[in-house]
Structures are given as C-alpha cells and as structure tokens.
C-alpha cells in the first residue's frame, strides 16, 4: 500500500512553480512611463524656433537664450532634486515636478513678450524638468537594483528618447496643421496625465513593500529621511570638486550635452530647413534618432555591465565627433541614404554615454553617486545651454550652422581623450587631484 501511494505520488504531475517578477521591475516600468510622459517638453524647442521667429519677430539668438535657460536649469536642478528625493521621497518630488512642467507649458499660450518665454519655458519648465532628469533614473536604479544596474540605467535613459519618438512627429504635425499653441497644451496635458501613475504606483524604496533590492543578498532597511537637502547637495559637490575624476566626468558630459540637446535637438530642424528640407521631414529624422537611441542606450547599458566604461566613453565620443564633421555635406532639400546613415549612427550614440558615466560615478563616489551624477548632469546641461544659445547666435552672424557642426566635432574628439585619462578608484579612496 505504501509503495502504491508513493508510485502514485511520483506519477502525479507536479504543480508548476509560479515565477514572481521582482517588484523592482514594476518600479522601473513606472519610471520608464513617467520619463516618457515628461519627455514631451524636450521635443518642442527645435520645433518652436521658426514659428516664434515668424510670429513675434524674435531673433533666433533670443529664442535660443530661452532654450538655454531651460537646459541649464534642467541640469542645475538635478542634484538638488536627488537630495530632495532622499528627504521627501521620489513620489512627491516627481509629482510636483510634473505639475510645474504642465503649468509652465500651459502659460506659454498667452505670452506676448520674450521675457515671458524665458519665465514659462525657461524657468518653470526648466525647474520641473530638472527634477525629472537622469538623477531620477539614477536614484531609482541605486535604490531598487544591485544587479543589472547598467542595463536598467540604459533602459531608463532610453525612456526619454522613446518619449521624443512618440511626441516629436505628433507635435510637428500639430504645429504644421494648426499652430504652436496647441502643441504647448499637448505637452502640458501629457505631463499631467502621468501624475496619477506616479502617485499610485511609484514606491520610494524596496523596504516599503518588504523586499530586498533586485540582486541583493540581504534585506536593506529604508534609510531615514535626510534633512538639509540643499546643504547635502552642496556639501557633496564641495567634496567632489576636490577630485580629478569629477572634473573629467563633468567635462566629457558637458561636451555630450553640447553635441546632443544643445546642438542636434535644438538646431537640427532649423538647419535642415535652411537647406529647404520640409520641417516635418526634419522632425521625422530627429524622431528616428529617438528610435535608435533606445537601441543604442540599452545596448550601452549591457556593454557597461561587461566592459570597461572609460573605453566605452572614448569610443562613443570619437565616433560622434567624426559623424558631426560630415553633417554639413549631408544637409539638403531631400533625405538621401547618407543622411539616413548619419541619423541611425547618431541615434545609436545619442545618450549611450549615460550608462558608463553612471557606472564611473558609482565607482568613484559610492552612496553619493546619485547626487554627484546630478552635478555631472548639470555640466551636461550647461554645455547644452551654451550651444543652444551660441548656435542660434552663429546662425544669425554667419548665415549658416557649419561652424557649429565643425566645432562640436572637435570638442567630441577632446572628450574621447578626457575619458581615457579617468583613473580607477584605488584603495577604496577617490583619487584627489
């Protein structure tokens, strides 16, 4: 009888074990959707230059100055936002940031003077977007993941490109068919639509749901709120600026911002239009950059988990610089295969620099890495802001963007060399310059 029972137990099909997905992946998914919703505002500046110039007769330099304020604040707010997330939690900071973005975009509908563009799009949207910057992705990655950090960093970085892919063709169609004002309202509504997802689904820490970070061997208790967010952000900066790696990371990332957000995202569409390319065609090319940016950034995260991040950065910047040198020869009234090759190539390289830069920040600065990366991101946006303004001023002065493409290519070559001389952290201490 016992043998029969045992045999029956052996023959009885076993109930399949249910594989539970770690909560960290759900938090990463909500973060991805949140960044996509907030990415609408990043699709607009390049589309607004010609309509605002035509309606208000503002110079491209004036409009570029407003964009530069936005880009600078986008970066300068990031380290304080990372500290505020440590103090008040990710959910509260991100929900308020999205609301500020919506308000700034909505108010531009009624502007009549250039200073109002500076206030609404420059100040409000810049402050709100800065709190939604890559420091947000860095904070989520550091808290929820121990394994697969490079891959997750790449995925979350790609979210911004995915938002650009979704919104850029839509916003260019709205502006072409109706006006720039409905496009601004669309940005506001997109930001507001994400707020409920953030408030209901975005948990601050794995301990909130009784779980370990993904890949962690032990449970990590939630740290207490850190008071003095502004003081902490400044103190981390004062400590980091005493180290050589910080200046090299900040310098390379400033060139990254100059050659992406400040240059291509802001000036590619008007530059293509100068060569009689239709605006919608140029906007579609920038959207294609977003398609391949997703692929390139996720791949870069995978590479960062396996290869030396310094060498990856050097390769990325060198290839970007070479491609920019060829761009003036490719611009024309129609889209030819060489231009498509440039767009695909540039898309793969667009923000592939982020995962290895994040990895180097973690290697050098440990628990303070999210705030340090926030300051490094600030340099990225300062570089972007300078080129957003100088690119418009160069167009007003020289009548073309050629000098801007060549100068940016040379800067990328310099960034490649800077990446190679970043030293490894030795003996558990950051190497002081």
XYZ file of C-alpha atoms in Angstrom:
433
model
C 0.000 0.000 0.000
C 2.787 2.361 0.850
C 4.614 1.562 -2.392
C 1.420 2.162 -4.402
C 0.895 5.521 -2.727
C 4.489 6.526 -3.380
C 4.229 5.464 -7.019
C 1.051 7.490 -7.448
C 2.765 10.483 -5.939
C 5.582 10.093 -8.413
C 3.179 9.833 -11.359
C 1.076 12.807 -10.199
C 2.023 15.886 -12.239
C 3.761 18.483 -10.191
C 2.162 21.913 -9.892
C 4.356 24.360 -11.802
C 6.220 26.788 -9.636
C 4.945 30.293 -10.117
C 7.699 32.683 -11.098
C 7.207 36.000 -9.365
C 8.545 39.116 -11.012
C 10.517 41.245 -8.588
C 8.774 44.497 -7.653
C 11.860 46.434 -8.788
C 10.929 45.742 -12.411
C 7.456 47.241 -11.871
C 9.026 50.357 -10.336
C 11.391 50.559 -13.313
C 8.400 50.260 -15.666
C 6.541 53.107 -13.920
C 9.715 55.209 -14.016
C 10.047 54.472 -17.734
C 6.457 55.596 -18.426
C 6.929 58.681 -16.253
C 10.022 59.795 -18.144
C 8.227 59.175 -21.450
C 5.355 61.420 -20.365
C 7.724 64.141 -19.253
C 9.778 63.847 -22.461
C 7.151 65.742 -24.457
C 8.654 69.078 -23.435
C 12.058 68.017 -24.810
C 10.570 67.563 -28.269
C 9.347 71.145 -28.570
C 12.283 73.651 -28.585
C 13.580 72.779 -32.053
C 10.041 72.998 -33.409
C 9.346 76.409 -31.839
C 12.265 78.414 -33.235
C 10.824 79.137 -36.687
C 7.149 79.656 -35.583
C 8.129 82.073 -32.780
C 10.542 83.904 -35.082
C 7.774 84.282 -37.686
C 5.021 85.366 -35.260
C 6.893 87.632 -32.832
C 9.940 88.560 -34.957
C 12.227 87.437 -32.124
C 15.768 86.617 -33.234
C 16.966 83.032 -33.146
C 19.516 84.100 -30.564
C 16.730 85.386 -28.279
C 14.730 82.180 -28.624
C 17.911 80.150 -28.180
C 18.600 82.080 -24.956
C 15.238 80.946 -23.531
C 16.022 77.372 -24.537
C 19.444 77.708 -22.913
C 17.849 78.821 -19.605
C 15.635 75.736 -19.780
C 18.577 73.435 -20.488
C 20.786 74.984 -17.792
C 18.097 74.713 -15.112
C 17.367 71.174 -16.267
C 20.885 70.309 -15.210
C 21.407 72.606 -12.225
C 18.199 71.434 -10.534
C 19.105 67.740 -10.810
C 21.491 67.400 -7.810
C 19.069 69.251 -5.519
C 16.231 67.062 -6.792
C 18.243 63.937 -5.939
C 18.759 65.270 -2.401
C 15.065 66.218 -2.142
C 14.162 62.637 -3.097
C 16.249 61.454 -0.161
C 14.376 63.885 2.093
C 10.764 63.729 0.880
C 10.652 60.616 -1.298
C 10.699 60.029 -5.030
C 6.922 60.074 -5.468
C 6.304 63.541 -4.022
C 9.189 65.230 -5.831
C 8.303 63.754 -9.224
C 4.561 64.525 -8.907
C 5.298 68.192 -8.093
C 7.844 68.396 -10.929
C 5.337 67.135 -13.494
C 2.781 69.687 -12.293
C 5.302 72.535 -12.650
C 6.147 71.379 -16.198
C 2.442 71.384 -17.088
C 1.945 74.888 -15.653
C 4.948 76.346 -17.478
C 3.945 74.860 -20.823
C 0.294 75.901 -20.442
C 1.170 79.517 -19.611
C 3.194 79.967 -22.819
C -0.101 80.019 -24.734
C -0.732 83.592 -23.519
C 2.794 85.026 -23.831
C 3.403 88.157 -25.895
C 6.989 89.099 -24.925
C 10.334 87.317 -24.945
C 10.749 87.623 -21.168
C 7.579 85.561 -20.757
C 9.130 82.791 -22.840
C 12.148 82.968 -20.517
C 9.872 82.745 -17.472
C 7.496 79.991 -18.619
C 9.587 77.756 -20.846
C 12.958 78.738 -19.413
C 12.326 78.942 -15.650
C 9.230 76.843 -14.864
C 9.705 74.041 -17.371
C 13.454 74.076 -16.672
C 12.950 73.646 -12.913
C 10.300 70.972 -13.346
C 12.239 69.031 -15.939
C 15.399 69.222 -13.833
C 13.624 67.253 -11.135
C 12.717 64.689 -13.811
C 16.288 64.496 -15.067
C 18.551 61.467 -15.198
C 19.259 61.879 -11.469
C 15.723 60.496 -11.035
C 16.675 57.396 -13.015
C 19.944 57.135 -11.062
C 18.096 57.295 -7.729
C 15.624 54.583 -8.752
C 18.429 52.366 -10.079
C 20.590 52.757 -6.962
C 17.720 52.032 -4.544
C 15.959 49.180 -6.305
C 18.758 47.311 -8.101
C 22.024 45.707 -7.060
C 22.349 43.513 -10.151
C 21.672 44.666 -13.727
C 22.284 48.313 -12.884
C 23.929 49.058 -16.209
C 21.056 47.513 -18.147
C 18.398 49.331 -16.093
C 20.255 52.633 -16.443
C 20.254 52.142 -20.198
C 16.539 51.312 -20.293
C 15.529 54.322 -18.189
C 17.793 56.624 -20.174
C 16.164 55.330 -23.351
C 12.762 56.373 -21.987
C 13.476 59.988 -22.844
C 14.260 59.011 -26.417
C 11.088 56.939 -26.536
C 9.092 59.977 -25.478
C 10.765 62.009 -28.190
C 9.893 59.273 -30.692
C 6.238 59.424 -29.653
C 5.793 63.174 -29.338
C 8.063 64.741 -31.955
C 6.115 63.631 -35.055
C 2.835 64.409 -33.293
C 3.897 67.889 -32.183
C 5.407 68.752 -35.574
C 2.120 67.701 -37.231
C 0.109 69.834 -34.780
C 2.314 72.886 -35.380
C 2.225 72.428 -39.157
C -1.550 71.897 -39.311
C -2.743 74.234 -36.565
C -0.297 76.355 -34.553
C 2.400 76.107 -31.906
C -0.084 76.821 -29.088
C -1.974 73.504 -29.333
C 1.419 71.781 -29.202
C 2.231 73.579 -25.927
C -1.128 72.489 -24.493
C -0.401 68.899 -25.566
C 2.864 68.988 -23.609
C 1.014 70.236 -20.519
C -1.630 67.511 -20.750
C 0.976 64.789 -21.290
C 2.820 65.818 -18.115
C -0.396 65.928 -16.065
C -1.537 62.536 -17.356
C 1.448 60.823 -15.738
C 0.898 62.255 -12.228
C -1.681 59.614 -11.130
C 0.662 56.773 -12.161
C 3.474 58.292 -10.123
C 1.344 58.871 -7.040
C -0.272 55.435 -7.005
C 2.454 53.101 -8.279
C 5.911 54.584 -7.680
C 7.284 53.277 -4.361
C 10.239 55.059 -2.811
C 12.247 52.073 -1.517
C 12.172 48.232 -1.616
C 11.680 48.189 2.155
C 8.311 49.911 1.641
C 6.995 46.640 0.173
C 9.120 44.319 2.322
C 11.549 43.273 -0.402
C 15.283 43.289 -0.989
C 16.725 45.271 -3.886
C 16.902 43.175 -7.031
C 20.021 41.017 -6.872
C 20.823 41.868 -3.234
C 21.833 39.074 -0.855
C 20.368 40.747 2.225
C 17.383 42.909 3.117
C 18.216 46.626 3.069
C 16.271 48.758 5.573
C 14.924 52.063 4.358
C 17.224 54.867 5.461
C 15.682 57.709 7.443
C 14.874 60.970 5.623
C 17.978 63.058 5.105
C 17.388 66.656 6.274
C 19.003 69.656 4.668
C 18.644 68.634 1.038
C 20.258 71.772 -0.341
C 23.100 71.625 2.183
C 23.788 67.988 1.361
C 23.796 68.638 -2.389
C 26.304 71.472 -1.935
C 28.478 69.530 0.505
C 28.676 66.568 -1.884
C 29.681 68.979 -4.656
C 32.375 70.600 -2.499
C 33.794 67.167 -1.770
C 33.607 66.006 -5.383
C 35.269 69.103 -6.891
C 38.431 68.232 -4.951
C 38.805 65.125 -7.094
C 40.196 64.826 -10.600
C 37.611 62.281 -11.861
C 34.782 64.717 -11.186
C 36.225 67.369 -13.499
C 36.900 64.825 -16.231
C 33.387 63.373 -15.969
C 31.843 66.840 -15.876
C 33.917 67.976 -18.849
C 33.070 64.992 -21.016
C 29.395 65.209 -20.117
C 29.308 68.940 -20.882
C 30.513 68.106 -24.385
C 27.913 65.343 -24.556
C 25.155 67.868 -23.822
C 26.605 70.397 -26.247
C 26.592 67.866 -29.090
C 23.110 66.419 -28.404
C 20.500 68.559 -26.617
C 22.184 71.855 -27.363
C 23.113 71.125 -30.969
C 21.039 68.462 -32.729
C 17.864 68.653 -30.670
C 17.705 72.452 -30.764
C 19.227 73.357 -34.137
C 18.990 70.373 -36.488
C 15.438 71.139 -37.629
C 16.034 74.851 -38.410
C 19.398 73.946 -40.014
C 17.716 71.393 -42.270
C 15.019 73.941 -43.064
C 17.784 76.369 -44.127
C 18.618 73.782 -46.813
C 14.936 73.733 -47.887
C 14.101 70.454 -46.212
C 10.424 70.401 -45.069
C 10.026 70.833 -41.310
C 8.041 67.627 -40.910
C 10.729 65.669 -42.762
C 13.427 67.115 -40.494
C 11.319 66.402 -37.399
C 10.834 62.823 -38.586
C 14.603 62.416 -38.859
C 15.043 63.594 -35.270
C 12.326 61.121 -34.240
C 14.274 58.349 -35.987
C 17.244 59.340 -33.821
C 14.944 58.553 -30.904
C 14.207 55.083 -32.294
C 17.848 54.103 -32.499
C 18.659 55.938 -29.285
C 16.526 53.355 -27.461
C 18.513 50.517 -29.043
C 21.877 52.196 -28.507
C 21.277 53.153 -24.886
C 20.011 49.745 -23.814
C 22.929 48.117 -25.623
C 25.298 50.542 -23.909
C 23.879 49.511 -20.526
C 24.524 45.869 -21.426
C 28.063 46.701 -22.534
C 28.674 48.694 -19.331
C 27.940 45.601 -17.223
C 30.660 43.733 -19.160
C 33.322 46.158 -20.437
C 35.498 48.981 -19.163
C 33.308 52.142 -19.070
C 36.232 54.502 -19.777
C 36.952 52.823 -23.096
C 33.278 52.771 -23.983
C 33.061 56.538 -23.432
C 36.147 57.165 -25.566
C 34.706 55.152 -28.449
C 31.291 56.842 -28.204
C 32.712 60.385 -28.250
C 35.217 59.677 -31.018
C 32.562 58.237 -33.329
C 30.193 61.116 -32.567
C 32.847 63.687 -33.437
C 33.614 62.040 -36.780
C 29.921 61.940 -37.722
C 29.436 65.656 -36.952
C 32.306 66.581 -39.263
C 30.417 65.023 -42.171
C 26.989 66.519 -41.392
C 27.408 69.819 -43.376
C 27.974 67.725 -46.512
C 24.764 65.756 -45.966
C 22.184 68.505 -45.419
C 19.974 69.221 -48.418
C 16.354 69.616 -49.554
C 15.756 65.853 -49.736
C 16.584 62.916 -47.487
C 19.249 60.723 -49.111
C 20.733 57.397 -47.890
C 23.894 59.049 -46.438
C 21.691 61.276 -44.257
C 19.711 58.247 -43.084
C 23.011 56.539 -42.207
C 24.027 59.601 -40.167
C 20.686 59.650 -38.331
C 20.880 55.932 -37.485
C 24.508 56.236 -36.397
C 23.886 59.344 -34.294
C 20.823 57.779 -32.716
C 22.790 54.742 -31.567
C 25.351 57.071 -29.970
C 22.951 59.781 -28.653
C 22.891 59.032 -24.910
C 24.884 55.825 -24.950
C 27.296 57.829 -22.781
C 24.936 57.782 -19.791
C 25.309 54.168 -18.510
C 29.139 54.227 -18.445
C 29.125 57.714 -16.896
C 26.733 56.488 -14.187
C 28.952 53.449 -13.620
C 32.012 55.662 -13.151
C 30.115 57.876 -10.700
C 29.137 54.808 -8.663
C 32.713 53.516 -8.763
C 34.174 56.806 -7.601
C 31.573 58.184 -5.182
C 29.564 55.285 -3.763
C 26.433 56.306 -1.817
C 26.735 59.909 -3.001
C 26.863 58.845 -6.644
C 23.285 59.913 -7.497
C 23.938 63.466 -6.261
C 27.371 63.576 -7.908
C 25.793 62.394 -11.131
C 23.258 65.185 -10.696
C 26.113 67.696 -10.713
C 27.745 65.955 -13.664
C 24.377 66.185 -15.415
C 24.339 69.898 -14.575
C 27.536 70.271 -16.591
C 25.846 68.333 -19.413
C 23.031 70.862 -19.495
C 25.312 73.888 -19.139
C 27.143 72.642 -22.223
C 23.812 72.154 -23.963
C 22.653 75.624 -22.915
C 25.777 77.303 -24.250
C 25.470 75.655 -27.648
C 21.715 76.282 -27.799
C 22.462 79.997 -27.470
C 25.733 80.136 -29.407
C 24.313 78.019 -32.216
C 21.476 80.495 -32.731
C 23.876 83.423 -32.474
C 26.237 81.794 -35.009
C 23.336 81.310 -37.408
C 22.389 84.986 -37.046
C 26.030 86.035 -37.595
C 27.295 83.691 -40.316
C 24.052 82.767 -42.032
C 24.640 79.016 -41.571
C 25.363 76.412 -38.898
C 28.506 74.950 -40.498
C 30.963 76.405 -37.984
C 28.876 74.945 -35.136
C 28.998 71.408 -36.580
C 32.786 71.510 -37.020
C 33.446 72.989 -33.569
C 31.250 70.369 -31.916
C 33.073 67.576 -33.746
C 36.398 68.848 -32.420
C 35.009 69.016 -28.878
C 33.890 65.381 -29.109
C 37.438 64.365 -30.010
C 38.648 66.148 -26.872
C 36.018 64.329 -24.789
C 37.295 60.971 -26.053
C 40.778 61.784 -24.788
C 39.432 63.021 -21.437
C 37.528 59.755 -20.900
C 40.662 57.694 -21.351
C 42.589 59.511 -18.580
C 39.975 58.947 -15.847
C 41.773 56.785 -13.303
C 40.316 53.828 -11.472
C 39.424 54.325 -7.840
C 42.410 52.939 -5.955
C 42.486 51.641 -2.389
C 38.856 52.495 -1.730
C 39.558 56.230 -1.881
C 38.795 58.723 -4.600
C 41.960 59.960 -6.255
C 42.377 63.632 -5.312
C 43.792 65.934 -7.931
